[in-house]
Tab-separated table of C-alpha atoms in Angstrom:
chain	number	residue	atom	x	y	z
A	1	MET	CA	-0.096	-0.080	-0.225
A	2	THR	CA	1.527	3.332	-0.889
A	3	ILE	CA	1.877	5.778	1.868
A	4	THR	CA	2.209	9.419	2.874
A	5	ASP	CA	5.160	9.822	5.169
A	6	HIS	CA	6.532	13.369	5.281
A	7	GLU	CA	3.754	14.867	7.344
A	8	PHE	CA	4.044	16.563	10.866
A	9	VAL	CA	1.626	18.442	13.247
A	10	ASP	CA	2.884	20.214	16.316
A	11	LEU	CA	0.056	19.046	18.829
A	12	PRO	CA	-0.653	21.033	22.075
A	13	THR	CA	0.403	19.723	25.469
A	14	PRO	CA	0.629	21.216	28.787
A	15	THR	CA	4.428	21.241	28.505
A	16	GLY	CA	4.463	22.743	24.888
A	17	PRO	CA	3.891	21.789	21.302
A	18	MET	CA	4.923	18.309	20.524
A	19	ARG	CA	6.386	17.617	16.927
A	20	THR	CA	4.350	14.383	15.975
A	21	HIS	CA	5.045	12.795	12.738
A	22	VAL	CA	1.952	10.979	10.823
A	23	PHE	CA	2.109	8.085	8.401
A	24	ARG	CA	-1.067	7.045	6.715
A	25	PRO	CA	-1.984	5.105	3.430
A	26	ALA	CA	-2.101	7.358	0.319
A	27	ALA	CA	-5.278	6.029	-0.849
A	28	LEU	CA	-8.531	7.943	0.102
A	29	GLY	CA	-10.587	6.375	2.822
A	30	ARG	CA	-10.283	5.828	6.847
A	31	TYR	CA	-8.041	3.920	8.925
A	32	PRO	CA	-7.295	2.786	12.541
A	33	GLY	CA	-4.867	4.736	14.203
A	34	ILE	CA	-1.925	3.754	15.899
A	35	LEU	CA	0.197	5.815	18.212
A	36	LEU	CA	3.745	4.898	17.970
A	37	PHE	CA	6.361	5.475	20.745
A	38	SER	CA	9.963	5.755	19.674
A	39	GLU	CA	13.194	4.559	21.781
A	40	ILE	CA	14.869	7.147	23.825
A	41	PHE	CA	16.405	8.515	20.486
A	42	GLN	CA	13.180	10.046	19.225
A	43	VAL	CA	11.871	9.558	15.686
A	44	THR	CA	15.101	7.832	14.109
A	45	GLY	CA	15.164	6.324	10.563
A	46	PRO	CA	14.318	2.718	12.026
A	47	ILE	CA	11.565	4.244	13.889
A	48	ARG	CA	10.186	5.957	10.541
A	49	ARG	CA	10.824	2.450	9.051
A	50	THR	CA	8.601	0.985	11.600
A	51	ALA	CA	6.047	3.579	11.127
A	52	ALA	CA	5.962	3.373	7.184
A	53	LEU	CA	5.666	-0.646	7.783
A	54	LEU	CA	2.512	-0.017	9.914
A	55	ALA	CA	0.902	2.670	7.596
A	56	GLY	CA	1.722	0.222	4.722
A	57	ASN	CA	-0.675	-2.100	6.220
A	58	GLY	CA	-3.299	0.127	6.530
A	59	PHE	CA	-3.100	2.280	9.553
A	60	VAL	CA	-2.635	5.909	10.292
A	61	VAL	CA	0.456	6.330	12.512
A	62	ALA	CA	1.467	9.090	14.679
A	63	ALA	CA	4.851	9.134	16.463
A	64	PRO	CA	5.530	11.777	18.648
A	65	GLU	CA	9.024	13.496	19.627
A	66	ILE	CA	9.012	11.982	23.367
A	67	TYR	CA	11.398	14.569	24.593
A	68	HIS	CA	9.828	17.880	22.963
A	69	GLU	CA	10.303	19.856	26.211
A	70	TYR	CA	13.602	19.535	26.105
A	71	GLU	CA	14.890	18.894	22.556
A	72	PRO	CA	14.242	21.457	19.208
A	73	ALA	CA	11.389	20.405	17.093
A	74	GLY	CA	12.768	17.331	14.687
A	75	THR	CA	15.908	16.035	16.749
A	76	ALA	CA	16.947	12.611	16.546
A	77	LEU	CA	19.606	11.727	18.653
A	78	ALA	CA	22.242	9.323	17.081
A	79	TYR	CA	22.701	5.640	18.341
A	80	ASP	CA	26.124	6.193	20.038
A	81	SER	CA	26.952	6.885	23.563
A	82	ALA	CA	26.226	10.679	23.525
A	83	GLY	CA	22.935	10.179	22.350
A	84	ALA	CA	22.260	7.198	24.580
A	85	ASP	CA	23.299	9.085	27.555
A	86	ARG	CA	21.195	12.155	26.604
A	87	GLY	CA	18.040	10.073	25.970
A	88	ASN	CA	18.439	8.198	29.280
A	89	GLU	CA	18.917	11.934	31.302
A	90	LEU	CA	16.176	13.229	29.656
A	91	LYS	CA	13.912	9.619	30.530
A	92	THR	CA	14.029	10.695	34.107
A	93	THR	CA	13.943	14.456	33.637
A	94	LYS	CA	10.586	14.510	32.365
A	95	SER	CA	7.636	13.755	34.792
A	96	VAL	CA	5.375	10.494	34.240
A	97	GLU	CA	2.372	12.996	34.320
A	98	ALA	CA	3.889	14.425	31.219
A	99	TYR	CA	4.472	11.593	29.606
A	100	ASP	CA	0.887	10.579	30.307
A	101	ALA	CA	-0.419	13.999	29.101
A	102	ASP	CA	1.728	13.483	25.745
A	103	ALA	CA	-0.072	10.089	24.903
A	104	ARG	CA	-3.389	11.613	25.560
A	105	ALA	CA	-2.681	14.208	23.193
A	106	VAL	CA	-1.827	11.752	20.404
A	107	LEU	CA	-4.689	9.603	20.885
A	108	GLN	CA	-7.296	12.707	20.600
A	109	TYR	CA	-5.651	13.626	17.567
A	110	LEU	CA	-5.755	10.108	16.169
A	111	ALA	CA	-9.420	10.019	17.285
A	112	SER	CA	-10.331	12.632	15.266
A	113	HIS	CA	-8.044	12.784	12.219
A	114	PRO	CA	-10.123	12.845	9.182
A	115	ALA	CA	-8.407	9.696	7.791
A	116	SER	CA	-9.142	7.618	10.957
A	117	THR	CA	-11.977	5.423	11.948
A	118	GLY	CA	-11.412	6.403	15.487
A	119	LYS	CA	-10.361	2.710	16.255
A	120	LEU	CA	-6.906	3.231	18.571
A	121	GLY	CA	-4.020	0.987	19.024
A	122	VAL	CA	-0.392	1.855	20.579
A	123	MET	CA	3.009	0.522	19.910
A	124	GLY	CA	6.177	1.322	21.635
A	125	ILE	CA	9.818	-0.121	21.666
A	126	CYS	CA	12.127	0.561	24.751
A	127	ILE	CA	11.304	3.219	26.841
A	128	GLY	CA	8.050	3.612	23.993
A	129	GLY	CA	7.243	0.057	25.521
A	130	HIS	CA	6.666	1.356	28.775
A	131	LEU	CA	5.076	4.619	27.664
A	132	ALA	CA	2.718	2.333	25.541
A	133	PHE	CA	2.133	0.274	28.377
A	134	ARG	CA	0.787	3.335	30.285
A	135	ALA	CA	-1.252	4.698	27.171
A	136	ALA	CA	-3.063	1.398	27.099
A	137	MET	CA	-4.776	2.471	30.283
A	138	ASN	CA	-6.552	5.104	28.220
A	139	PRO	CA	-9.936	4.106	27.534
A	140	GLY	CA	-10.769	3.602	23.684
A	141	VAL	CA	-7.329	1.906	23.592
A	142	LEU	CA	-8.040	-1.441	22.058
A	143	ALA	CA	-4.762	-2.866	21.231
A	144	THR	CA	-1.026	-2.461	22.689
A	145	THR	CA	2.089	-3.695	21.381
A	146	CYS	CA	5.400	-3.340	23.945
A	147	PHE	CA	8.608	-4.276	22.523
A	148	TYR	CA	10.903	-5.233	25.225
A	149	ALA	CA	9.106	-2.100	27.652
A	150	THR	CA	12.287	-0.764	30.122
A	151	ASP	CA	11.659	0.017	33.884
A	152	ILE	CA	8.175	-1.335	34.633
A	153	HIS	CA	9.699	-3.963	36.892
A	154	LYS	CA	11.788	-1.397	38.629
A	155	ARG	CA	9.140	1.390	38.969
A	156	SER	CA	11.639	3.736	37.547
A	157	LEU	CA	10.361	5.949	34.565
A	158	GLY	CA	10.320	9.704	34.810
A	159	ALA	CA	11.678	12.328	37.415
A	160	GLY	CA	11.564	10.794	40.748
A	161	MET	CA	12.095	7.151	39.211
A	162	ASN	CA	8.835	6.087	41.102
A	163	ASP	CA	6.286	5.231	38.481
A	164	ASN	CA	2.883	3.768	39.414
A	165	SER	CA	2.508	1.374	35.991
A	166	LEU	CA	2.260	-1.986	37.994
A	167	ASP	CA	-0.210	-0.439	40.119
A	168	ARG	CA	-2.429	0.921	37.503
A	169	ILE	CA	-2.544	-2.477	35.536
A	170	PRO	CA	-6.315	-2.898	36.036
A	171	GLU	CA	-7.388	0.238	34.057
A	172	ILE	CA	-6.001	-1.777	30.893
A	173	GLN	CA	-9.052	-2.781	28.855
A	174	GLY	CA	-7.665	-3.826	25.701
A	175	GLU	CA	-5.240	-6.524	24.376
A	176	LEU	CA	-1.658	-6.408	25.201
A	177	LEU	CA	0.974	-7.794	23.219
A	178	MET	CA	4.311	-8.317	25.211
A	179	ILE	CA	7.413	-9.099	23.309
A	180	TRP	CA	10.891	-9.910	25.070
A	181	GLY	CA	14.405	-10.584	24.508
A	182	ARG	CA	15.633	-13.419	26.849
A	183	GLN	CA	19.195	-11.911	26.406
A	184	ASP	CA	18.199	-8.129	27.186
A	185	PRO	CA	20.031	-7.013	30.313
A	186	HIS	CA	17.605	-4.326	30.931
A	187	VAL	CA	14.673	-6.602	31.708
A	188	PRO	CA	16.302	-9.809	32.917
A	189	LEU	CA	14.177	-13.009	34.295
A	190	GLU	CA	12.998	-11.832	37.513
A	191	GLY	CA	11.770	-8.294	36.104
A	192	ARG	CA	9.631	-10.272	33.275
A	193	LEU	CA	8.073	-12.446	35.638
A	194	LYS	CA	7.310	-9.821	38.074
A	195	ILE	CA	5.404	-8.225	35.131
A	196	HIS	CA	3.752	-10.989	33.725
A	197	ALA	CA	2.515	-12.003	37.667
A	198	ALA	CA	0.855	-8.611	37.816
A	199	LEU	CA	-0.730	-8.816	34.650
A	200	GLU	CA	-2.267	-12.594	35.476
A	201	ALA	CA	-3.117	-10.947	38.871
A	202	ALA	CA	-5.063	-8.458	37.310
A	203	GLY	CA	-6.962	-10.585	34.770
A	204	THR	CA	-5.408	-8.761	31.968
A	205	PHE	CA	-6.230	-9.916	28.467
A	206	PHE	CA	-2.732	-10.473	27.167
A	207	GLN	CA	-0.138	-12.219	24.860
A	208	TRP	CA	3.610	-12.925	26.040
A	209	HIS	CA	6.271	-13.690	23.648
A	210	GLU	CA	9.921	-14.391	24.493
A	211	PHE	CA	12.889	-14.786	21.972
A	212	ASN	CA	16.291	-15.527	22.114
A	213	ALA	CA	17.481	-12.137	21.185
A	214	ALA	CA	19.337	-8.941	22.673
A	215	HIS	CA	17.711	-5.378	23.725
A	216	ALA	CA	17.069	-3.509	20.357
A	217	PHE	CA	16.578	-6.728	18.236
A	218	ILE	CA	13.673	-5.331	16.185
A	219	ARG	CA	15.868	-2.030	15.070
A	220	ASP	CA	17.239	-2.238	11.607
A	221	GLU	CA	20.352	-0.418	12.472
A	222	GLY	CA	23.169	-1.951	14.673
A	223	PRO	CA	24.654	-5.205	15.637
A	224	ARG	CA	21.834	-6.812	17.815
A	225	TYR	CA	19.393	-6.451	14.692
A	226	ASN	CA	17.589	-9.844	14.395
A	227	PRO	CA	15.736	-9.696	10.776
A	228	VAL	CA	13.898	-12.850	11.192
A	229	LEU	CA	12.828	-12.286	14.795
A	230	ALA	CA	11.614	-8.537	13.672
A	231	GLN	CA	9.748	-9.984	10.970
A	232	GLN	CA	7.853	-12.543	13.345
A	233	CYS	CA	7.049	-9.766	15.667
A	234	TYR	CA	5.783	-7.368	13.235
A	235	GLY	CA	3.374	-9.643	12.123
A	236	LEU	CA	2.181	-10.702	15.579
A	237	ALA	CA	1.522	-6.979	16.100
A	238	ILE	CA	-0.243	-6.307	12.512
A	239	GLU	CA	-2.238	-9.491	13.352
A	240	LEU	CA	-3.662	-8.083	16.558
A	241	TYR	CA	-4.412	-4.594	15.169
A	242	LYS	CA	-6.169	-5.873	12.333
A	243	ARG	CA	-8.068	-8.386	14.558
A	244	ARG	CA	-8.637	-5.664	17.308
A	245	LEU	CA	-8.988	-2.509	15.392
A	246	GLY	CA	-10.404	-3.838	11.932
A	247	GLU	CA	-9.659	-2.786	8.508
A	248	GLY	CA	-10.881	0.374	8.056
A	249	ASP	CA	-12.544	1.681	4.875
A	250	VAL	CA	-10.509	2.053	1.999
A	251	PHE	CA	-11.802	3.947	-1.221
A	252	VAL	CA	-10.523	2.679	-4.272
A	253	THR	CA	-11.587	4.562	-7.684
A	254	ALA	CA	-11.743	3.024	-11.254
A	255	ALA	CA	-8.487	4.915	-12.015
A	256	GLU	CA	-6.393	3.512	-8.961
A	257	THR	CA	-7.273	-0.222	-10.030
A	258	HIS	CA	-5.065	0.106	-13.299
A	259	HIS	CA	-1.948	1.078	-11.436
């Protein structure tokens, strides 16, 4: 499916305008919406390609810059030690309340987007996995994919490093897809078991998949990339979104059928 991938909007939030990148099918019609949360490096090439993959499967995708209060609009941090240091510094500078407000702003934008059906899903990677986990607590979020979500088990997201994500699991009403790498030092077995037990105790509707892979194994840049597993995982996510959000309403003209 041909997509449009150069749009952006600056959404108002309590902490200032948030640059949000929009990827969507080019064909006229209405499609389900997906909020895509990035890694600590913001909207990099690999994140844009993930967004394009989702859009090409028939979704309107909005990827916000998670550190919009601290970095100029359009900033993507480099995949190097300096970029990692800056991203990790900001991770615990920004408040959990500000992260949550950002999620609500993007979900409201997607719900009212003229190319959206109003059916909403979320996806997140690394810190974005944790942000997606929290975004799933919003009413109307039907399906959420979390790739190796960091810091849930440690309760260490945001300023003060004392988040309440585990406590709020009962607020998640949609379906979760939790994906982990068994060789990921950021979320060891003890941490994964803690999250799994909390989901079970809350009666959450969720899938749980662990792979023999390192942290960042779906990022198509760098030595930890595992393309075979990445393809499998994207397949799981797209199946979830198609099943829970629907296909959308695509308007195909006679002229388009000849291309």
